[in-house]
Amino acid sequence: MKAIGIFGGAFAPFHNGHLRVAIECRERLDLSVMHLIPTANPPHRTVARVSAQRRLEWLRLALRKEKGFVADDREILRQGTSFTFDTLTELRAQYPKASLVLIMGADAFAHLHTWHRWKELLNLAHLVVIARKGAKLDASAECASTLEGLRTTDPDALHNAPAGLWMQLDLPLLDISSTRIRRLLKKKQSVRGLLPDAILNHITAADIAVLTQDEDATTH
């Protein structure tokens, strides 16, 4: 079964940590394509100070030479709050016979029960939770009964059904965050090696000014 990855985030800015997670997931899970989706109006986070269109431009630059990745603008084009349920519903209509694999971090997984229509997400996709190697990851108390019996450790199982399972994927995560990048920019220090060169070479003084406004107020 064709498997499609979905990886969303503020991407303010998109950095090499994001890119490496996307590459590792695509290769380890044998995904046919990975949709990277900048959020526009997330329900749980402060809206990124950088415009959604500019964040999409950066993402497209970063992915220009990467095969099997799509800079997906559906949440930017869609009006209203950027609910993952709506995004997965659209992708399910686009890929009716494929396995959909939603990639999320451990922090997001811990708060899954607060997501809009979270119990229905597994009707639309599998969940893959990224963790550092050796980390013990369990569903929250609020999600435990719903997720009971749905955990797998076999990536191949994600290809045998269109949705309905969740698994932990241990990765050697790079110690990079958007917060760190913004703080370095604010101090006028180098961020080379943290951002894809395609973004670094196109970032402007105006971009930096927006990124570093009230830096402590934003999300990772």
XYZ file of N, CA and C in Angstrom:
660
model
N 0.844 -1.198 0.000
C 0.000 0.000 0.000
C 0.880 1.249 0.000
N 0.556 2.194 -0.842
C 1.268 3.456 -0.881
C 1.132 4.168 0.460
N 2.221 4.682 1.002
C 2.202 5.365 2.299
C 2.622 6.816 2.124
N 1.792 7.721 2.648
C 2.011 9.161 2.516
C 2.283 9.746 3.890
N 3.395 10.468 4.035
C 3.720 11.107 5.297
C 3.164 12.515 5.376
N 2.788 12.931 6.590
C 2.296 14.287 6.840
C 3.036 14.839 8.048
N 3.717 15.959 7.875
C 4.529 16.558 8.932
C 4.269 18.055 8.925
N 3.601 18.553 9.958
C 3.258 19.962 10.021
C 3.996 20.689 11.129
N 3.971 22.003 11.050
C 4.613 22.808 12.082
C 4.584 24.273 11.710
N 4.936 25.104 12.667
C 5.010 26.541 12.389
C 6.139 26.832 11.400
N 7.266 26.111 11.555
C 8.418 26.288 10.671
C 8.825 27.763 10.607
N 9.090 28.326 11.805
C 9.399 29.760 11.895
C 10.764 29.994 12.555
N 11.854 29.674 11.856
C 11.892 29.187 10.479
C 12.052 27.666 10.408
N 11.844 27.115 9.209
C 12.153 25.722 8.928
C 13.666 25.548 9.039
N 14.110 24.512 9.775
C 15.548 24.363 10.009
C 16.007 22.934 9.713
N 17.293 22.704 9.889
C 17.862 21.407 9.548
C 17.377 20.283 10.461
N 16.932 20.610 11.668
C 16.326 19.602 12.527
C 15.025 19.092 11.932
N 14.190 20.013 11.440
C 12.956 19.628 10.755
C 13.270 18.763 9.533
N 14.230 19.230 8.744
C 14.562 18.533 7.501
C 15.064 17.124 7.781
N 15.909 16.983 8.809
C 16.460 15.660 9.108
C 15.371 14.696 9.587
N 14.436 15.197 10.416
C 13.317 14.353 10.851
C 12.518 13.880 9.641
N 12.235 14.791 8.721
C 11.460 14.437 7.531
C 12.182 13.374 6.704
N 13.488 13.530 6.522
C 14.263 12.573 5.738
C 14.301 11.211 6.425
N 14.567 11.212 7.731
C 14.627 9.950 8.483
C 13.288 9.218 8.415
N 12.192 9.945 8.586
C 10.867 9.322 8.553
C 10.580 8.743 7.176
N 10.879 9.495 6.155
C 10.607 9.013 4.797
C 11.374 7.723 4.524
N 12.642 7.678 4.943
C 13.457 6.503 4.648
C 13.096 5.318 5.548
N 12.948 5.555 6.826
C 12.701 4.447 7.757
C 11.302 3.859 7.611
N 10.351 4.695 7.230
C 8.974 4.220 7.089
C 8.620 3.899 5.641
N 9.574 4.067 4.743
C 9.373 3.778 3.315
C 8.166 4.526 2.763
N 8.146 5.831 3.009
C 7.039 6.665 2.564
C 7.223 7.046 1.097
N 6.143 7.001 0.356
C 6.194 7.365 -1.063
C 6.451 8.852 -1.242
N 5.840 9.647 -0.394
C 5.998 11.094 -0.441
C 5.710 11.646 0.942
N 6.329 12.756 1.256
C 6.112 13.412 2.542
C 5.579 14.825 2.292
N 4.402 15.117 2.851
C 3.840 16.462 2.793
C 4.280 17.237 4.026
N 5.006 18.311 3.830
C 5.373 19.209 4.925
C 4.444 20.413 4.862
N 3.759 20.673 5.975
C 2.639 21.618 5.955
C 2.849 22.731 6.981
N 3.147 23.945 6.536
C 3.216 25.064 7.481
C 1.817 25.385 8.022
N 1.712 25.525 9.334
C 0.434 25.895 9.923
C 0.161 27.374 9.677
N -1.109 27.689 9.532
C -1.502 29.086 9.318
C -2.091 29.691 10.584
N -3.129 29.043 11.123
C -3.814 29.540 12.320
C -3.991 28.392 13.310
N -2.899 27.952 13.955
C -2.984 26.803 14.861
C -3.814 27.114 16.095
N -4.611 26.142 16.580
C -5.487 26.397 17.723
C -4.770 26.469 19.067
N -3.582 25.843 19.193
C -2.933 25.740 20.491
C -1.711 26.634 20.650
N -1.378 27.365 19.611
C -0.142 28.139 19.660
C -0.370 29.565 19.177
N 0.535 30.446 19.612
C 0.537 31.797 19.082
C 0.850 31.744 17.586
N 0.119 32.498 16.804
C 0.386 32.536 15.366
C 1.803 33.055 15.145
N 2.559 32.371 14.291
C 3.943 32.765 14.027
C 4.002 34.196 13.522
N 4.996 34.937 14.005
C 5.120 36.353 13.617
C 5.453 36.499 12.134
N 6.141 35.536 11.558
C 6.447 35.582 10.133
C 5.220 35.128 9.360
N 4.896 35.806 8.287
C 3.700 35.469 7.528
C 3.750 34.031 7.041
N 2.581 33.448 6.920
C 2.492 32.075 6.446
C 3.088 31.948 5.043
N 2.873 32.953 4.206
C 3.391 32.903 2.845
C 4.918 32.900 2.826
N 5.526 33.683 3.709
C 6.992 33.724 3.757
C 7.536 32.400 4.279
N 6.889 31.801 5.268
C 7.325 30.507 5.787
C 7.196 29.418 4.715
N 6.166 29.517 3.898
C 5.998 28.581 2.787
C 7.111 28.768 1.761
N 7.476 30.005 1.475
C 8.562 30.270 0.536
C 9.861 29.647 1.024
N 10.150 29.792 2.325
C 11.364 29.196 2.885
C 11.334 27.678 2.748
N 10.175 27.097 3.039
C 10.042 25.643 2.946
C 10.285 25.176 1.517
N 9.722 25.869 0.562
C 9.926 25.493 -0.844
C 11.396 25.587 -1.233
N 12.088 26.603 -0.739
C 13.521 26.726 -1.013
C 14.287 25.540 -0.439
N 13.950 25.162 0.796
C 14.663 24.082 1.474
C 14.447 22.733 0.799
N 13.271 22.551 0.202
C 12.913 21.251 -0.380
C 13.192 21.165 -1.877
N 13.680 22.232 -2.448
C 13.804 22.316 -3.909
C 14.626 21.170 -4.492
N 15.664 20.730 -3.796
C 16.530 19.667 -4.314
C 16.303 18.337 -3.607
N 15.270 18.264 -2.767
C 14.976 17.029 -2.040
C 13.865 16.261 -2.765
N 14.121 15.011 -3.086
C 13.130 14.204 -3.787
C 12.120 13.618 -2.794
N 10.867 13.569 -3.222
C 9.842 12.923 -2.414
C 9.235 13.792 -1.343
N 9.435 15.112 -1.439
C 8.866 16.026 -0.455
C 7.999 17.067 -1.149
N 6.901 17.419 -0.491
C 5.976 18.415 -1.014
C 5.809 19.527 0.019
N 6.024 20.760 -0.389
C 5.702 21.914 0.457
C 4.212 22.192 0.259
N 3.423 21.769 1.211
C 1.965 21.732 1.081
C 1.355 23.007 1.667
N 0.620 23.743 0.844
C 0.072 25.037 1.268
C -1.402 24.966 1.674
N -1.952 23.775 1.895
C -3.400 23.651 2.096
C -3.894 24.390 3.341
N -3.115 24.422 4.421
C -3.587 25.115 5.623
C -3.505 26.626 5.461
N -2.598 27.080 4.620
C -2.505 28.509 4.329
C -3.676 28.956 3.463
N -4.055 28.115 2.516
C -5.158 28.452 1.617
C -6.519 28.331 2.293
N -6.615 27.458 3.284
C -7.893 27.213 3.940
C -8.185 28.299 4.961
N -9.397 28.776 4.994
C -9.802 29.811 5.936
C -10.044 29.210 7.319
N -9.908 30.030 8.350
C -10.234 29.593 9.701
C -9.076 28.901 10.404
N -9.377 28.264 11.528
C -8.376 27.598 12.341
C -7.808 26.382 11.617
N -6.495 26.179 11.757
C -5.815 25.072 11.076
C -5.915 23.802 11.913
N -7.026 23.090 11.768
C -7.220 21.849 12.508
C -6.620 20.679 11.727
N -5.863 19.836 12.420
C -5.282 18.652 11.799
C -6.365 17.736 11.250
N -7.491 17.652 11.934
C -8.593 16.813 11.450
C -9.007 17.226 10.037
N -9.132 18.518 9.789
C -9.533 19.000 8.465
C -8.463 18.699 7.418
N -7.204 18.854 7.806
C -6.102 18.578 6.889
C -6.076 17.101 6.494
N -6.246 16.226 7.481
C -6.248 14.795 7.187
C -7.466 14.401 6.355
N -8.603 15.057 6.594
C -9.798 14.782 5.798
C -9.550 15.117 4.329
N -8.883 16.248 4.080
C -8.558 16.634 2.707
C -7.574 15.646 2.073
N -6.570 15.251 2.838
C -5.578 14.324 2.310
C -6.181 12.944 2.060
N -7.116 12.532 2.905
C -7.781 11.252 2.689
C -8.580 11.275 1.391
N -9.210 12.407 1.094
C -9.930 12.534 -0.175
C -8.958 12.522 -1.354
N -7.773 13.085 -1.153
C -6.763 13.126 -2.217
C -6.142 11.752 -2.452
N -5.954 11.005 -1.351
C -5.322 9.691 -1.421
C -6.260 8.650 -0.800
N -7.378 8.318 -1.454
C -8.393 7.462 -0.828
C -7.924 6.044 -0.515
N -6.932 5.545 -1.226
C -6.504 4.155 -1.034
C -5.127 4.040 -0.381
N -4.554 5.152 0.013
C -3.208 5.138 0.579
C -3.233 5.033 2.098
N -2.106 4.626 2.633
C -1.871 4.736 4.067
C -1.397 6.160 4.352
N -2.062 6.836 5.278
C -1.628 8.168 5.693
C -0.917 8.055 7.034
N 0.233 8.712 7.149
C 1.069 8.608 8.345
C 1.339 10.010 8.879
N 0.705 10.344 9.993
C 0.873 11.658 10.607
C 2.049 11.621 11.561
N 3.058 12.454 11.306
C 4.264 12.526 12.119
C 4.088 13.624 13.161
N 4.391 13.307 14.426
C 4.306 14.326 15.478
C 5.402 14.097 16.505
N 5.690 15.127 17.267
C 6.668 15.026 18.332
C 6.045 14.495 19.607
N 6.903 14.113 20.549
C 6.427 13.565 21.821
C 5.616 14.586 22.609
N 5.989 15.855 22.534
C 5.244 16.894 23.258
C 3.823 17.000 22.725
N 3.674 16.972 21.413
C 2.337 17.038 20.822
C 1.523 15.798 21.198
N 2.163 14.645 21.182
C 1.475 13.403 21.520
C 0.964 13.435 22.958
N 1.724 14.032 23.849
C 1.320 14.107 25.252
C 0.040 14.920 25.438
N -0.234 15.815 24.491
C -1.422 16.673 24.568
C -2.437 16.338 23.477
N -2.331 15.144 22.922
C -3.218 14.760 21.833
C -4.691 14.892 22.212
N -5.017 14.628 23.472
C -6.417 14.659 23.905
C -7.026 16.052 23.835
N -6.207 17.073 23.657
C -6.724 18.445 23.543
C -6.969 18.842 22.094
N -6.615 17.981 21.151
C -6.762 18.312 19.736
C -8.221 18.180 19.304
N -8.576 18.975 18.338
C -9.919 18.962 17.764
C -10.238 17.591 17.174
N -11.290 16.949 17.667
C -11.771 15.654 17.161
C -10.642 14.622 17.122
N -9.857 14.592 18.198
C -8.653 13.768 18.205
C -8.948 12.282 18.060
N -10.057 11.827 18.616
C -10.367 10.394 18.532
C -10.615 9.951 17.094
N -11.016 10.891 16.234
C -11.300 10.548 14.840
C -10.065 10.586 13.952
N -8.945 11.086 14.480
C -7.735 11.159 13.666
C -7.287 9.775 13.216
N -7.473 8.784 14.096
C -7.041 7.429 13.761
C -7.947 6.760 12.729
N -9.102 7.351 12.469
C -9.930 6.867 11.357
C -9.378 7.330 10.016
N -8.518 8.338 10.072
C -7.984 8.952 8.858
C -6.525 8.611 8.601
N -5.767 8.340 9.672
C -4.314 8.170 9.523
C -3.743 7.325 10.656
N -2.536 6.867 10.443
C -1.715 6.323 11.521
C -0.991 7.487 12.194
N -0.570 7.293 13.429
C 0.225 8.288 14.144
C 1.622 7.723 14.380
N 2.636 8.484 14.034
C 4.015 8.125 14.339
C 4.594 9.227 15.213
N 5.048 8.835 16.398
C 5.529 9.794 17.388
C 7.048 9.717 17.447
N 7.700 10.848 17.216
C 9.156 10.911 17.198
C 9.680 11.059 18.618
N 10.662 10.234 18.956
C 11.264 10.297 20.288
C 12.760 10.052 20.174
N 13.487 10.515 21.185
C 14.911 10.209 21.242
C 15.106 8.743 21.583
N 16.158 8.157 21.063
C 16.418 6.743 21.284
C 16.487 6.428 22.770
N 15.766 5.402 23.184
C 15.760 4.995 24.581
C 14.671 5.632 25.418
N 13.973 6.629 24.861
C 12.907 7.289 25.614
C 11.707 6.355 25.743
N 11.071 6.373 26.908
C 9.877 5.562 27.122
C 8.666 6.440 26.838
N 7.877 6.041 25.883
C 6.758 6.861 25.440
C 5.464 6.089 25.620
N 4.548 6.662 26.378
C 3.237 6.055 26.584
C 2.157 7.085 26.294
N 0.986 6.593 25.922
C -0.154 7.490 25.712
C -0.535 8.152 27.033
N -1.060 9.365 26.958
C -1.519 10.055 28.164
C -2.704 9.311 28.759
N -2.995 9.594 30.014
C -4.122 8.934 30.691
C -5.421 9.171 29.941
N -5.576 10.358 29.357
C -6.799 10.706 28.639
C -6.943 9.918 27.332
N -5.809 9.499 26.749
C -5.843 8.807 25.459
C -5.673 7.296 25.585
N -5.288 6.831 26.755
C -4.864 5.436 26.911
C -5.915 4.441 26.451
N -7.161 4.634 26.852
C -8.187 3.648 26.510
C -8.476 3.640 25.011
N -8.454 4.813 24.385
C -8.704 4.893 22.945
C -7.583 4.241 22.139
N -6.345 4.403 22.596
C -5.193 3.899 21.857
C -4.803 2.474 22.246
N -5.457 1.930 23.260
C -5.116 0.590 23.720
C -5.268 -0.432 22.583
N -4.231 -1.245 22.417
C -4.257 -2.285 21.401
C -3.932 -1.816 20.002
N -3.662 -0.518 19.842
C -3.399 0.025 18.508
C -1.917 0.307 18.268
N -1.086 0.034 19.262
C 0.342 0.333 19.129
C 1.041 -0.758 18.321
N 1.965 -0.336 17.475
C 2.779 -1.274 16.721
C 4.232 -0.849 16.799
N 5.119 -1.794 16.622
C 6.548 -1.495 16.541
C 7.083 -1.821 15.145
N 6.200 -2.228 14.263
C 6.587 -2.675 12.929
C 6.187 -1.651 11.874
N 7.150 -0.956 11.259
C 6.809 0.018 10.213
C 6.014 -0.593 9.066
N 6.231 -1.868 8.785
C 5.496 -2.506 7.688
C 3.995 -2.531 7.960
N 3.617 -2.578 9.237
C 2.189 -2.612 9.581
C 1.473 -1.357 9.108
N 2.212 -0.260 8.990
C 1.608 0.993 8.539
C 1.219 0.932 7.062
N 1.816 -0.002 6.327
C 1.530 -0.144 4.899
C 0.371 -1.104 4.637
N -0.018 -1.824 5.670
C -1.035 -2.865 5.483
C -2.448 -2.402 5.791
N -2.594 -1.181 6.240
C -3.914 -0.605 6.532
C -3.833 0.889 6.276
N -4.922 1.541 5.898
C -4.880 2.968 5.584
C -4.740 3.869 6.798
N -5.118 3.369 7.992
C -5.121 4.199 9.201
C -5.322 3.286 10.403
N -5.241 3.885 11.602
C -5.682 3.168 12.786
C -4.638 2.713 13.776
N -3.328 2.857 13.467
C -2.281 2.412 14.375
C -1.442 3.595 14.845
N -0.681 3.367 15.925
C 0.315 4.367 16.308
C 1.595 3.661 16.718
N 2.713 4.340 16.492
C 3.989 3.752 16.853
C 4.972 4.836 17.258
N 5.934 4.443 18.060
C 7.046 5.311 18.438
C 8.186 5.069 17.470
N 8.782 6.149 16.982
C 9.941 6.039 16.103
C 11.112 6.762 16.753
N 12.113 5.998 17.148
C 13.292 6.572 17.795
C 14.244 7.118 16.750
N 14.611 8.387 16.908
C 15.519 9.034 15.965
C 16.645 9.738 16.709
N 17.815 9.849 16.089
C 18.903 10.650 16.657
C 18.651 12.128 16.345
N 17.865 12.784 17.174
C 17.404 14.137 16.876
C 18.541 15.153 16.971
N 18.577 16.058 16.021
C 19.540 17.158 16.059
C 19.083 18.184 17.097
N 20.050 18.720 17.836
C 19.729 19.690 18.881
C 19.607 21.085 18.275
N 18.531 21.263 17.509
C 18.276 22.535 16.828
C 16.824 22.917 17.093
N 16.583 24.171 17.377
C 15.211 24.650 17.532
C 15.070 26.008 16.870
N 13.852 26.323 16.475
C 13.586 27.641 15.900
C 13.862 28.728 16.929
N 13.587 28.432 18.191
C 13.846 29.406 19.254
C 15.330 29.764 19.308
N 16.182 28.743 19.276
C 17.623 29.001 19.315
C 18.059 29.827 18.121
N 17.542 29.511 16.962
C 17.908 30.259 15.759
C 17.508 31.723 15.890
N 16.297 31.967 16.379
C 15.841 33.358 16.525
C 16.713 34.114 17.526
N 17.113 33.443 18.594
C 17.951 34.110 19.602
C 19.332 34.428 19.057
N 19.883 33.517 18.270
C 21.175 33.786 17.649
C 21.072 34.953 16.665
N 20.005 34.963 15.900
C 19.805 36.073 14.961
C 19.681 37.401 15.699
N 18.994 37.360 16.830
C 18.827 38.591 17.606
C 20.168 39.114 18.099
N 21.084 38.190 18.399
C 22.425 38.566 18.868
C 23.384 38.818 17.711
N 22.872 38.703 16.476
C 23.670 38.891 15.267
C 24.803 37.879 15.181
N 24.497 36.641 15.616
C 25.451 35.548 15.536
C 25.081 34.613 14.390
N 26.031 33.815 13.952
C 25.831 32.947 12.788
C 24.861 31.808 13.085
N 24.025 31.499 12.107
C 23.128 30.337 12.199
C 23.459 29.331 11.092
N 24.644 29.468 10.494
C 25.053 28.535 9.454
C 25.178 27.133 10.045
N 24.646 26.163 9.341
C 24.614 24.791 9.821
C 23.319 24.445 10.521
N 22.570 25.471 10.924
C 21.282 25.248 11.582
C 20.134 25.356 10.592
N 20.280 26.228 9.619
C 19.281 26.418 8.565
C 19.785 25.829 7.253
N 18.894 25.298 6.427
C 19.320 24.920 5.070
C 19.932 26.134 4.367
N 20.999 25.906 3.616
C 21.672 27.022 2.945
C 20.731 27.788 2.031
N 19.778 27.082 1.420
C 18.843 27.751 0.511
C 18.037 28.825 1.243
N 17.697 28.575 2.507
C 16.988 29.577 3.302
C 17.961 30.653 3.760
N 19.098 30.222 4.273
C 20.086 31.169 4.797
C 20.488 32.191 3.744
N 20.605 31.746 2.508
C 21.040 32.637 1.436
C 19.931 33.581 0.968
N 18.698 33.344 1.379
C 17.581 34.191 0.950
C 16.964 34.990 2.086
N 17.405 34.767 3.312
C 16.811 35.479 4.432
C 17.282 36.930 4.400
N 16.375 37.838 4.629
C 16.676 39.265 4.509
C 16.723 39.936 5.876
N 17.212 41.160 5.886
C 17.224 41.931 7.129
C 15.807 42.133 7.646
N 14.862 42.307 6.734
C 13.459 42.462 7.141
C 12.941 41.174 7.774
N 13.323 40.018 7.210
C 12.936 38.735 7.795
C 13.470 38.618 9.222
N 14.734 38.966 9.397
C 15.363 38.853 10.712
C 14.682 39.776 11.712
N 14.321 40.964 11.269
C 13.646 41.904 12.160
C 12.316 41.342 12.654
N 11.582 40.702 11.749
C 10.293 40.104 12.129
C 10.502 38.889 13.025
N 11.458 38.042 12.673
C 11.725 36.828 13.446
C 12.116 37.131 14.887
N 12.830 38.213 15.095
C 13.391 38.485 16.417
C 12.567 39.451 17.261
N 11.430 39.853 16.784
C 10.524 40.699 17.589
C 10.003 39.890 18.769
N 10.097 40.422 19.982
C 9.536 39.762 21.162
C 9.818 38.280 21.118
N 11.074 37.905 20.961
C 11.444 36.527 20.675
C 10.887 35.511 21.642
N 10.835 35.829 22.918
C 10.418 34.851 23.920
C 8.944 34.490 23.834
N 8.160 35.198 23.008
C 6.706 34.980 22.980
C 6.266 33.881 22.030
N 7.203 33.333 21.232
C 6.738 32.433 20.181
C 6.971 30.973 20.477
N 6.505 30.183 19.550
C 6.594 28.735 19.651
C 7.839 28.210 18.963
N 8.177 26.944 19.210
C 9.332 26.302 18.563
C 8.950 25.892 17.159
